[in-house]
Tab-separated table of C-alpha atoms and ligand atoms in Angstrom:
chain	number	residue	atom	x	y	z
P	1	MET	CA	0.000	0.000	0.000
P	2	THR	CA	1.334	3.435	-0.848
P	3	ARG	CA	1.506	5.838	1.993
P	4	GLN	CA	-0.668	8.900	1.609
P	5	ARG	CA	1.386	12.088	1.270
P	6	ARG	CA	0.577	14.871	3.648
P	7	THR	CA	0.471	18.609	3.123
P	8	ALA	CA	1.141	21.287	5.725
P	9	GLU	CA	0.100	24.844	6.439
P	10	PRO	CA	0.824	26.947	3.308
P	11	TYR	CA	2.562	29.675	5.323
P	12	LYS	CA	5.416	30.027	7.780
P	13	ILE	CA	5.231	31.781	11.103
P	14	LYS	CA	6.799	35.227	11.416
P	15	ALA	CA	5.392	36.399	14.748
P	16	VAL	CA	4.072	34.343	17.630
P	17	GLU	CA	1.514	35.116	20.315
P	18	PRO	CA	2.101	33.035	23.456
P	19	ILE	CA	-0.958	31.344	24.941
P	20	ARG	CA	-1.295	30.324	28.563
P	21	MET	CA	-1.851	26.802	29.833
P	22	THR	CA	-4.273	26.759	32.779
P	23	SER	CA	-4.966	24.270	35.556
P	24	ARG	CA	-8.280	22.494	35.981
P	25	GLU	CA	-8.882	24.467	39.212
P	26	GLU	CA	-8.333	27.774	37.417
P	27	ARG	CA	-10.787	26.779	34.711
P	28	GLU	CA	-13.416	25.657	37.224
P	29	GLU	CA	-13.172	29.069	38.866
P	30	ALA	CA	-13.266	30.873	35.516
P	31	ILE	CA	-16.383	29.088	34.226
P	32	ARG	CA	-18.264	29.829	37.468
P	33	LYS	CA	-17.378	33.502	37.190
P	34	ALA	CA	-18.536	33.459	33.559
P	35	GLY	CA	-21.957	32.075	34.503
P	36	PHE	CA	-21.230	28.894	32.469
P	37	ASN	CA	-21.354	31.001	29.313
P	38	THR	CA	-18.198	30.714	27.218
P	39	PHE	CA	-18.892	34.183	25.752
P	40	LEU	CA	-18.239	35.623	29.207
P	41	LEU	CA	-14.816	34.005	29.726
P	42	ASP	CA	-11.739	36.206	29.629
P	43	SER	CA	-9.468	35.466	26.701
P	44	LYS	CA	-6.482	35.183	29.059
P	45	ASP	CA	-8.095	32.100	30.638
P	46	VAL	CA	-8.547	30.335	27.280
P	47	TYR	CA	-5.979	27.933	25.850
P	48	ILE	CA	-7.334	27.248	22.366
P	49	ASP	CA	-9.990	29.713	21.341
P	50	LEU	CA	-12.562	28.250	18.956
P	51	LEU	CA	-15.334	30.628	19.978
P	52	THR	CA	-15.515	32.124	16.536
P	53	ASP	CA	-13.756	32.625	13.230
P	54	SER	CA	-14.988	36.217	13.283
P	55	GLY	CA	-12.275	38.838	13.450
P	56	THR	CA	-9.848	36.224	14.764
P	57	SER	CA	-7.865	35.629	11.561
P	58	ALA	CA	-4.098	36.051	11.436
P	59	MET	CA	-3.199	38.748	8.935
P	60	SER	CA	-0.381	38.229	6.452
P	61	ASP	CA	2.840	40.256	6.323
P	62	ASN	CA	1.399	41.935	3.241
P	63	GLN	CA	-1.710	43.000	5.144
P	64	TRP	CA	0.383	44.290	8.065
P	65	ALA	CA	2.540	46.222	5.629
P	66	GLY	CA	-0.648	47.723	4.193
P	67	MET	CA	-1.666	48.870	7.690
P	68	MET	CA	1.289	51.270	7.617
P	69	LEU	CA	-0.073	52.769	4.421
P	70	GLY	CA	-3.305	53.868	6.064
P	71	ASP	CA	-4.456	57.187	4.647
P	72	GLU	CA	-6.427	58.571	7.577
P	73	ALA	CA	-8.000	61.461	5.697
P	74	TYR	CA	-11.602	62.032	6.779
P	75	ALA	CA	-12.886	61.718	3.232
P	76	GLY	CA	-11.719	60.112	0.017
P	77	SER	CA	-8.909	58.075	1.542
P	78	ARG	CA	-6.657	56.224	-0.880
P	79	ASN	CA	-7.437	52.994	0.949
P	80	PHE	CA	-11.134	53.418	0.188
P	81	HIS	CA	-10.306	53.341	-3.505
P	82	ASN	CA	-8.175	50.235	-3.031
P	83	LEU	CA	-11.057	48.567	-1.219
P	84	TRP	CA	-13.509	49.641	-3.902
P	85	ASP	CA	-11.273	48.133	-6.592
P	86	ALA	CA	-10.778	44.873	-4.689
P	87	VAL	CA	-14.495	44.419	-4.014
P	88	THR	CA	-15.733	45.332	-7.486
P	89	ASN	CA	-13.015	43.168	-9.071
P	90	ILE	CA	-13.403	40.062	-6.986
P	91	TYR	CA	-17.144	40.087	-6.225
P	92	GLY	CA	-18.220	41.866	-9.399
P	93	PHE	CA	-20.906	44.133	-7.953
P	94	LYS	CA	-21.182	47.727	-9.189
P	95	TYR	CA	-21.336	49.667	-5.934
P	96	MET	CA	-19.882	49.234	-2.466
P	97	VAL	CA	-20.336	50.978	0.871
P	98	PRO	CA	-17.965	50.050	3.706
P	99	THR	CA	-19.382	49.365	7.173
P	100	HIS	CA	-17.756	48.616	10.503
P	101	GLN	CA	-18.726	44.936	10.189
P	102	GLY	CA	-21.353	42.687	8.605
P	103	ARG	CA	-24.269	43.705	10.789
P	104	GLY	CA	-23.708	47.342	9.841
P	105	ALA	CA	-24.391	46.348	6.234
P	106	GLU	CA	-27.374	44.216	7.312
P	107	HIS	CA	-28.787	47.208	9.127
P	108	LEU	CA	-28.481	49.438	6.056
P	109	ILE	CA	-30.005	47.006	3.579
P	110	SER	CA	-32.839	46.040	5.950
P	111	GLN	CA	-33.767	49.695	6.513
P	112	ILE	CA	-33.563	50.489	2.806
P	113	LEU	CA	-35.518	47.569	1.376
P	114	ILE	CA	-37.793	46.090	4.063
P	115	ARG	CA	-41.216	47.612	4.866
P	116	PRO	CA	-43.480	46.548	7.761
P	117	GLY	CA	-45.461	43.488	6.703
P	118	ASP	CA	-42.799	42.234	4.295
P	119	TYR	CA	-41.445	38.671	4.256
P	120	VAL	CA	-37.774	37.853	3.890
P	121	PRO	CA	-37.135	34.262	2.807
P	122	GLY	CA	-33.721	32.909	3.685
P	123	ASN	CA	-31.770	29.630	3.731
P	124	MET	CA	-31.924	29.346	7.506
P	125	TYR	CA	-31.766	32.274	9.863
P	126	PHE	CA	-28.655	33.953	11.175
P	127	THR	CA	-28.878	35.795	14.506
P	128	THR	CA	-27.960	39.377	13.507
P	129	THR	CA	-29.448	39.080	10.013
P	130	ARG	CA	-32.880	38.085	11.296
P	131	GLU	CA	-32.749	40.675	14.065
P	132	HIS	CA	-32.241	43.484	11.535
P	133	GLN	CA	-34.925	42.101	9.218
P	134	GLU	CA	-37.411	41.950	12.076
P	135	ARG	CA	-36.499	45.407	13.374
P	136	ALA	CA	-37.331	46.775	9.937
P	137	GLY	CA	-40.791	45.144	10.213
P	138	GLY	CA	-40.102	42.048	8.150
P	139	THR	CA	-40.845	38.420	8.941
P	140	PHE	CA	-38.099	35.918	8.262
P	141	VAL	CA	-39.240	32.719	6.535
P	142	ASP	CA	-36.929	29.705	6.449
P	143	VAL	CA	-36.737	28.229	2.931
P	144	VAL	CA	-33.678	26.011	3.335
P	145	ILE	CA	-34.027	22.375	2.227
P	146	ASP	CA	-35.197	19.988	4.973
P	147	GLU	CA	-31.879	18.140	4.878
P	148	ALA	CA	-30.221	21.176	6.493
P	149	HIS	CA	-32.124	20.508	9.698
P	150	ASP	CA	-30.921	16.900	9.871
P	151	SER	CA	-27.453	16.733	11.389
P	152	GLN	CA	-26.695	13.303	9.869
P	153	ASN	CA	-27.896	13.833	6.320
P	154	LEU	CA	-24.934	13.659	3.930
P	155	HIS	CA	-26.335	15.948	1.222
P	156	PRO	CA	-23.291	17.691	-0.331
P	157	PHE	CA	-25.074	21.073	-0.535
P	158	LYS	CA	-27.154	21.230	2.593
P	159	GLY	CA	-27.391	25.000	2.365
P	160	ASN	CA	-29.538	24.851	-0.785
P	161	VAL	CA	-32.750	26.809	-1.052
P	162	ASP	CA	-35.896	24.681	-1.305
P	163	LEU	CA	-37.382	26.053	-4.523
P	164	VAL	CA	-40.879	24.782	-3.699
P	165	LYS	CA	-40.899	26.485	-0.295
P	166	LEU	CA	-39.635	29.696	-1.871
P	167	GLU	CA	-42.132	29.693	-4.719
P	168	ASP	CA	-45.007	28.861	-2.343
P	169	LEU	CA	-44.132	31.894	-0.256
P	170	ILE	CA	-43.835	34.227	-3.243
P	171	ARG	CA	-47.198	33.024	-4.539
P	172	ARG	CA	-48.864	33.277	-1.144
P	173	VAL	CA	-47.794	36.826	-0.240
P	174	GLY	CA	-46.997	38.188	-3.713
P	175	PRO	CA	-43.639	39.446	-4.999
P	176	ASP	CA	-44.344	42.983	-3.727
P	177	ARG	CA	-44.123	41.704	-0.151
P	178	ILE	CA	-40.696	40.182	-0.792
P	179	PRO	CA	-37.989	42.871	-0.732
P	180	TYR	CA	-35.328	40.251	-1.366
P	181	VAL	CA	-34.404	36.625	-0.896
P	182	SER	CA	-31.570	36.396	1.609
P	183	ILE	CA	-29.070	33.677	0.654
P	184	ALA	CA	-26.214	32.818	2.949
P	185	VAL	CA	-23.157	31.191	1.386
P	186	THR	CA	-22.252	29.101	3.378
P	187	VAL	CA	-25.031	28.542	5.960
P	188	ASN	CA	-23.469	29.162	9.335
P	189	MET	CA	-26.328	27.863	11.494
P	190	ALA	CA	-26.573	24.601	9.543
P	191	GLY	CA	-22.916	23.878	10.197
P	192	GLY	CA	-21.146	25.876	7.492
P	193	GLN	CA	-22.992	24.034	4.714
P	194	PRO	CA	-22.615	25.223	1.114
P	195	VAL	CA	-25.108	26.119	-1.593
P	196	SER	CA	-24.540	24.634	-5.045
P	197	MET	CA	-24.095	26.729	-8.166
P	198	ALA	CA	-27.024	24.895	-9.770
P	199	ASN	CA	-29.226	25.938	-6.867
P	200	LEU	CA	-28.128	29.574	-7.077
P	201	ARG	CA	-28.873	29.562	-10.775
P	202	ALA	CA	-32.292	28.034	-10.150
P	203	VAL	CA	-33.158	30.576	-7.455
P	204	ARG	CA	-32.200	33.351	-9.867
P	205	GLU	CA	-34.444	31.908	-12.556
P	206	LEU	CA	-37.306	31.561	-10.107
P	207	CYS	CA	-36.940	35.138	-8.857
P	208	ASP	CA	-36.794	36.428	-12.432
P	209	ARG	CA	-40.208	34.914	-13.069
P	210	TYR	CA	-41.818	37.040	-10.340
P	211	VAL	CA	-41.780	40.710	-11.238
P	212	ARG	CA	-42.783	43.285	-8.647
P	213	SER	CA	-45.015	46.268	-9.410
P	214	ASP	CA	-41.908	48.480	-9.447
P	215	GLY	CA	-40.846	46.480	-12.498
P	216	ARG	CA	-37.990	44.616	-10.818
P	217	PRO	CA	-37.873	40.869	-10.370
P	218	VAL	CA	-37.569	39.678	-6.780
P	219	ARG	CA	-34.053	40.526	-5.616
P	220	ILE	CA	-31.441	38.198	-4.259
P	221	MET	CA	-29.128	39.570	-1.574
P	222	PHE	CA	-26.269	37.331	-0.559
P	223	ASP	CA	-24.986	37.074	2.938
P	224	ALA	CA	-21.538	36.538	1.424
P	225	THR	CA	-19.750	36.154	4.764
P	226	ARG	CA	-18.107	32.811	3.874
P	227	CYS	CA	-18.558	32.942	0.102
P	228	VAL	CA	-15.069	31.649	-0.751
P	229	GLU	CA	-15.461	28.618	1.505
P	230	ASN	CA	-18.689	28.016	-0.406
P	231	ALA	CA	-16.820	28.421	-3.699
P	232	TYR	CA	-14.296	25.823	-2.508
P	233	PHE	CA	-17.051	23.252	-1.908
P	234	ILE	CA	-18.452	23.944	-5.373
P	235	GLN	CA	-14.959	23.396	-6.803
P	236	GLN	CA	-14.602	20.103	-4.910
P	237	ARG	CA	-18.124	18.705	-5.186
P	238	GLU	CA	-20.003	20.096	-8.166
P	239	GLU	CA	-19.653	18.755	-11.651
P	240	GLY	CA	-17.941	21.088	-14.078
P	241	TYR	CA	-16.100	23.159	-11.488
P	242	SER	CA	-13.087	21.067	-10.511
P	243	GLY	CA	-10.746	22.804	-12.946
P	244	ARG	CA	-11.913	26.321	-12.185
P	245	SER	CA	-10.267	28.825	-9.857
P	246	LEU	CA	-12.013	29.990	-6.709
P	247	ARG	CA	-11.857	33.511	-8.051
P	248	ASP	CA	-13.817	32.455	-11.104
P	249	ILE	CA	-16.337	30.430	-9.162
P	250	LEU	CA	-16.959	33.267	-6.731
P	251	ARG	CA	-17.617	35.678	-9.595
P	252	GLU	CA	-20.165	33.332	-11.068
P	253	MET	CA	-21.896	32.814	-7.704
P	254	MET	CA	-22.208	36.544	-7.108
P	255	SER	CA	-23.487	37.127	-10.650
P	256	TYR	CA	-26.780	35.497	-9.628
P	257	GLY	CA	-27.435	38.124	-6.947
P	258	ASP	CA	-28.283	41.811	-6.859
P	259	GLY	CA	-25.930	42.617	-4.040
P	260	CYS	CA	-24.502	41.322	-0.809
P	261	THR	CA	-23.729	42.064	2.784
P	262	MET	CA	-20.278	41.008	3.897
P	263	SER	CA	-18.628	40.456	7.221
P	264	GLY	CA	-14.969	41.118	6.415
P	265	LYS	CA	-14.152	39.524	9.762
P	266	LYS	CA	-14.652	36.078	8.207
P	267	ASP	CA	-13.463	35.339	4.670
P	268	CYS	CA	-11.746	38.720	4.086
P	269	LEU	CA	-9.092	37.844	6.711
P	270	VAL	CA	-9.318	41.002	8.801
P	271	ASN	CA	-10.027	41.724	12.434
P	272	ILE	CA	-12.705	44.333	11.718
P	273	GLY	CA	-14.621	45.500	8.668
P	274	GLY	CA	-17.517	44.773	6.352
P	275	PHE	CA	-19.395	46.207	3.423
P	276	LEU	CA	-22.622	46.356	1.481
P	277	CYS	CA	-22.710	45.793	-2.271
P	278	THR	CA	-25.476	46.460	-4.743
P	279	ASN	CA	-25.913	46.696	-8.490
P	280	GLU	CA	-28.707	49.267	-8.165
P	281	PHE	CA	-27.785	52.921	-8.130
P	282	GLU	CA	-30.871	53.959	-6.097
P	283	VAL	CA	-30.080	51.424	-3.385
P	284	TYR	CA	-26.463	52.573	-3.353
P	285	GLN	CA	-27.528	56.191	-3.054
P	286	GLU	CA	-29.823	55.449	-0.120
P	287	ALA	CA	-27.045	53.457	1.513
P	288	THR	CA	-24.696	56.438	1.264
P	289	GLN	CA	-27.384	58.556	2.956
P	290	LEU	CA	-27.936	56.111	5.805
P	291	VAL	CA	-24.298	55.177	6.322
P	292	VAL	CA	-23.448	58.737	7.384
P	293	VAL	CA	-26.035	58.484	10.151
P	294	PHE	CA	-25.021	55.080	11.493
P	295	GLU	CA	-21.434	54.307	10.481
P	296	GLY	CA	-19.539	57.271	9.005
P	297	MET	CA	-18.811	58.862	5.642
P	298	PRO	CA	-19.499	56.608	2.623
P	299	SER	CA	-15.755	56.525	2.043
P	300	TYR	CA	-14.947	54.935	5.422
P	301	GLY	CA	-18.140	53.539	6.975
P	302	GLY	CA	-16.752	53.282	10.493
P	303	LEU	CA	-13.347	51.952	9.460
P	304	ALA	CA	-9.896	53.495	9.677
P	305	GLY	CA	-8.019	53.852	6.400
P	306	ARG	CA	-5.627	51.127	7.527
P	307	ASP	CA	-8.536	48.744	8.200
P	308	MET	CA	-9.808	49.257	4.663
P	309	GLU	CA	-6.323	48.602	3.284
P	310	ALA	CA	-6.006	45.357	5.246
P	311	MET	CA	-9.408	44.240	3.973
P	312	ALA	CA	-8.573	45.153	0.366
P	313	ARG	CA	-5.443	43.001	0.586
P	314	GLY	CA	-7.266	40.216	2.424
P	315	ILE	CA	-9.822	40.033	-0.392
P	316	TYR	CA	-7.095	39.079	-2.868
P	317	GLU	CA	-5.599	36.550	-0.430
P	318	MET	CA	-8.920	34.855	0.345
P	319	VAL	CA	-9.313	33.613	-3.233
P	320	ASP	CA	-5.893	31.916	-3.244
P	321	ASP	CA	-6.650	28.280	-4.050
P	322	ASP	CA	-3.871	26.778	-1.886
P	323	TYR	CA	-4.762	28.864	1.128
P	324	MET	CA	-8.431	27.928	0.965
P	325	ALA	CA	-7.726	24.244	0.345
P	326	PHE	CA	-5.671	24.132	3.539
P	327	ARG	CA	-8.174	26.225	5.499
P	328	VAL	CA	-11.055	23.866	4.805
P	329	SER	CA	-8.902	20.726	5.119
P	330	GLN	CA	-7.900	21.771	8.650
P	331	VAL	CA	-11.557	21.879	9.617
P	332	GLN	CA	-12.054	18.454	8.000
P	333	TYR	CA	-8.975	17.134	9.844
P	334	LEU	CA	-10.537	17.907	13.219
P	335	GLY	CA	-13.928	16.643	12.098
P	336	SER	CA	-12.720	13.280	10.861
P	337	GLN	CA	-10.848	12.544	14.084
P	338	LEU	CA	-14.084	13.044	16.018
P	339	ILE	CA	-16.159	11.019	13.563
P	340	GLU	CA	-13.672	8.128	13.749
P	341	ALA	CA	-13.945	8.175	17.541
P	342	GLY	CA	-17.733	7.947	17.363
P	343	VAL	CA	-18.464	11.487	18.557
P	344	PRO	CA	-21.741	12.795	17.061
P	345	VAL	CA	-20.980	15.771	14.824
P	346	VAL	CA	-22.906	17.527	12.065
P	347	ARG	CA	-22.133	15.874	8.750
P	348	PRO	CA	-20.778	16.542	6.278
P	349	VAL	CA	-18.314	18.722	8.202
P	350	GLY	CA	-18.643	22.301	6.934
P	351	GLY	CA	-16.169	24.974	5.942
P	352	HIS	CA	-15.411	26.950	9.075
P	353	ALA	CA	-16.287	24.825	12.036
P	354	VAL	CA	-16.947	21.409	13.450
P	355	PHE	CA	-20.344	21.297	15.123
P	356	LEU	CA	-20.864	18.806	17.924
P	357	ASP	CA	-24.409	17.441	17.996
P	358	ALA	CA	-25.137	18.117	21.648
P	359	ARG	CA	-28.556	16.460	21.598
P	360	ALA	CA	-27.005	13.142	20.590
P	361	PHE	CA	-23.858	13.695	22.694
P	362	LEU	CA	-25.911	14.408	25.853
P	363	ASP	CA	-29.098	12.535	25.010
P	364	HIS	CA	-30.012	12.310	28.709
P	365	ILE	CA	-30.345	16.123	28.996
P	366	PRO	CA	-33.652	17.647	27.771
P	367	GLN	CA	-33.410	20.650	25.449
P	368	SER	CA	-34.963	22.866	28.122
P	369	GLU	CA	-31.780	22.235	30.142
P	370	TYR	CA	-29.540	23.494	27.347
P	371	PRO	CA	-27.389	20.483	26.381
P	372	ALA	CA	-25.224	22.548	23.985
P	373	GLN	CA	-24.568	25.225	26.596
P	374	THR	CA	-23.698	22.425	29.023
P	375	LEU	CA	-21.282	20.763	26.624
P	376	ALA	CA	-19.518	24.023	25.713
P	377	ALA	CA	-18.978	24.830	29.401
P	378	ALA	CA	-17.719	21.305	30.151
P	379	LEU	CA	-15.283	21.338	27.240
P	380	TYR	CA	-13.735	24.513	28.568
P	381	VAL	CA	-13.388	23.015	32.041
P	382	ASP	CA	-11.814	19.857	30.621
P	383	SER	CA	-9.111	21.455	28.476
P	384	GLY	CA	-9.375	25.236	28.175
P	385	VAL	CA	-10.809	24.895	24.669
P	386	ARG	CA	-13.504	27.495	24.105
P	387	GLY	CA	-16.402	26.710	21.776
P	388	MET	CA	-19.862	28.242	21.602
P	389	GLU	CA	-23.467	27.235	21.953
P	390	ARG	CA	-25.625	27.170	18.823
P	391	GLY	CA	-28.903	25.731	20.025
P	392	ASN	CA	-31.821	26.678	22.221
P	393	VAL	CA	-30.018	29.607	23.841
P	394	SER	CA	-28.964	31.124	20.488
P	395	ALA	CA	-32.398	30.597	18.925
P	396	GLY	CA	-33.985	32.806	21.613
P	397	ARG	CA	-37.722	33.328	21.982
P	398	ASP	CA	-40.488	33.856	19.412
P	399	LYS	CA	-42.881	36.830	19.347
P	400	GLU	CA	-45.070	35.113	21.975
P	401	GLY	CA	-42.093	34.814	24.280
P	402	LYS	CA	-41.778	31.025	23.966
P	403	GLU	CA	-38.418	29.325	23.531
P	404	ARG	CA	-37.919	28.161	19.949
P	405	PHE	CA	-36.405	24.706	20.670
P	406	PRO	CA	-34.561	24.461	17.320
P	407	LYS	CA	-33.999	21.055	15.740
P	408	LEU	CA	-30.249	21.562	15.847
P	409	GLU	CA	-28.701	21.803	19.286
P	410	LEU	CA	-25.000	22.256	18.600
P	411	VAL	CA	-21.659	23.275	20.019
P	412	ARG	CA	-19.592	25.074	17.439
P	413	LEU	CA	-15.834	24.613	17.388
P	414	THR	CA	-14.864	27.348	14.975
P	415	ILE	CA	-11.422	27.383	13.454
P	416	PRO	CA	-9.852	30.835	13.089
P	417	ARG	CA	-8.069	31.369	9.765
P	418	ARG	CA	-4.264	30.824	9.717
P	419	VAL	CA	-4.067	30.903	13.545
P	420	TYR	CA	-3.695	27.336	14.827
P	421	THR	CA	-1.724	24.359	13.570
P	422	ASN	CA	-3.011	20.830	13.215
P	423	ASN	CA	-1.326	20.020	16.556
P	424	HIS	CA	-3.829	22.327	18.200
P	425	MET	CA	-6.578	20.400	16.431
P	426	ASP	CA	-5.218	17.183	17.996
P	427	VAL	CA	-5.509	18.687	21.486
P	428	VAL	CA	-9.100	19.672	20.785
P	429	ALA	CA	-9.958	16.211	19.477
P	430	ASP	CA	-8.432	14.535	22.555
P	431	SER	CA	-10.523	16.667	24.895
P	432	VAL	CA	-13.831	16.157	23.070
P	433	ILE	CA	-13.230	12.405	22.901
P	434	ALA	CA	-12.376	12.262	26.623
P	435	LEU	CA	-15.539	14.164	27.476
P	436	HIS	CA	-17.621	11.874	25.299
P	437	ALA	CA	-16.357	8.923	27.328
P	438	GLN	CA	-17.653	10.498	30.565
P	439	ARG	CA	-20.806	12.110	29.167
P	440	GLU	CA	-23.141	10.428	31.698
P	441	THR	CA	-21.556	12.449	34.493
P	442	LEU	CA	-22.827	15.697	32.904
P	443	GLY	CA	-26.086	17.257	34.092
P	444	GLY	CA	-27.956	20.174	32.489
P	445	LEU	CA	-28.049	23.891	33.255
P	446	LYS	CA	-30.727	26.402	34.200
P	447	MET	CA	-30.713	30.008	33.002
P	448	VAL	CA	-30.431	32.481	35.859
P	449	TYR	CA	-30.074	35.705	33.841
P	450	GLU	CA	-31.643	36.330	30.449
P	451	PRO	CA	-31.287	39.548	28.426
P	452	PRO	CA	-34.159	40.451	26.055
P	453	GLN	CA	-32.236	40.240	22.729
P	454	LEU	CA	-29.455	38.035	21.393
P	455	ARG	CA	-29.444	36.344	24.765
P	456	PHE	CA	-26.627	33.915	24.016
P	457	PHE	CA	-24.042	36.680	24.351
P	458	THR	CA	-24.649	37.583	27.999
P	459	SER	CA	-27.030	35.088	29.639
P	460	ARG	CA	-25.854	33.297	32.789
P	461	PHE	CA	-26.425	29.725	33.949
P	462	GLU	CA	-26.016	27.356	36.890
P	463	PRO	CA	-25.869	23.562	37.007
P	464	ILE	CA	-29.220	22.147	38.058
P	465	ARG	CA	-27.524	19.461	40.161
P	466	ARG	CA	-24.141	19.917	41.774
P	467	GLU	CA	-22.949	16.393	41.259
P	468	GLY	CA	-20.928	14.357	38.789
P	469	PHE	CA	-18.964	16.650	36.486
P	470	TRP	CA	-20.376	19.746	38.229
P	471	GLU	CA	-19.400	18.565	41.718
P	472	PHE	CA	-16.923	21.433	41.999
P	473	VAL	CA	-19.739	23.989	42.056
P	474	LYS	CA	-20.338	24.556	45.741
P	475	GLY	CA	-22.873	26.648	47.706
I	1	PLP	C1	-20.755	36.930	11.366
I	1	PLP	C2	-21.911	36.829	10.481
I	1	PLP	C3	-22.714	37.941	10.204
I	1	PLP	C4	-22.538	39.276	10.883
I	1	PLP	O1	-21.300	39.846	10.688
I	1	PLP	P1	-20.523	40.700	11.798
I	1	PLP	O2	-19.291	41.145	11.110
I	1	PLP	O3	-20.283	39.816	12.966
I	1	PLP	O4	-21.417	41.855	12.176
I	1	PLP	C5	-23.750	37.768	9.298
I	1	PLP	N1	-23.993	36.584	8.729
I	1	PLP	C6	-23.266	35.495	8.983
I	1	PLP	C7	-23.572	34.200	8.312
I	1	PLP	C8	-22.204	35.578	9.870
I	1	PLP	O5	-21.496	34.473	10.145
């Protein structure tokens, strides 16, 4: 048998940031202080931080060099033009307005296009996206394929839009009540699952068949946050794309939409930044009016010149085929170790994170006792690895105030871009596997503080029973 050849990180390390090892006692103390919410832990107490891939990327030497070329003029900074060129070149949209991060762009587009009583179909909700849609008076309607809600279904494009669900909605409420279809590439809440090119094309065709009374077909706005990871899956899995560059594939994907919101903190490889794109001049003009109120001048949108320069350079780096192949393979590397050890994870493993299926992992804990929150807290105590809850806590409450009890109850282990080596992934795998072996000792949590919106960020918990794994929690 021939031995399989391995590849390594396609970069070498020029600067290092030491991380601190902690003792079990220190971590027990830290999780109690944080109210068993990993969002409330101090970074100094975390060994391997997989809370998010948002704003946690390592920048390249080229990006750092660009930071020194920040033109901090109040208006018309040179870096704005560089960002404009990078975005219009790589994404292919006509107009761009920078924002401080993705939700800034979501806010603008929601206020511009959504009217009270409108419906916004989307391939599964995302927390900030839905919040902005609902604040503008819209109702989010989930039109993702059913497979996305099944953590074990091996569909290669689980982020696809269900065309029947979408068309039913358009027919039921009429195209005038649909300001746009919101398509996330990839779908974060389903586990980083991609959308196929064929599906994007089909959604475009469907939308083109429904013309609004203003003469426009129903719009498609991408949540392009992880669009290059999506392009990578198309390159790997979809017929006809294996020989094509990510840059090419991304351009084709975006050509089916009318604009996008972007969190630069993900695929664009920066620590802060975002933007809104549109092909419509009127929408662009309204965005420039609103951005001055909420973010800053249309030529900086809440960003420093140096931030825009770093993002412009990151945009060219994100479409590098070798970089992206390694980025996604590192996520797969962690995922396959867990799958081989029999740990229940969302499959197929997505592009930015491995999602532990907490309902299957802790099948003795009812969803009202927050199994994913429990597992995330326990993982931190076990090894100092910080993940995050994506389940009942994140889903929040509906308009009647009832908990949503989503089908997926997950712990997300998100891999920052270019930050950790595969040795770090081994440490994570060892800890999850060890915890899986002692899962019966884990009891659920109760919520003792709950903020009214986006509760997962700041809510606090306590173990219901101070025994087994939680024995250390005293009086
Ligand atoms: C992170 C994220 C956003 C919001 O972007 P921010 O930069 O955090 O404001 C929107 N959609 C998806 C899918 C995301 O992952």
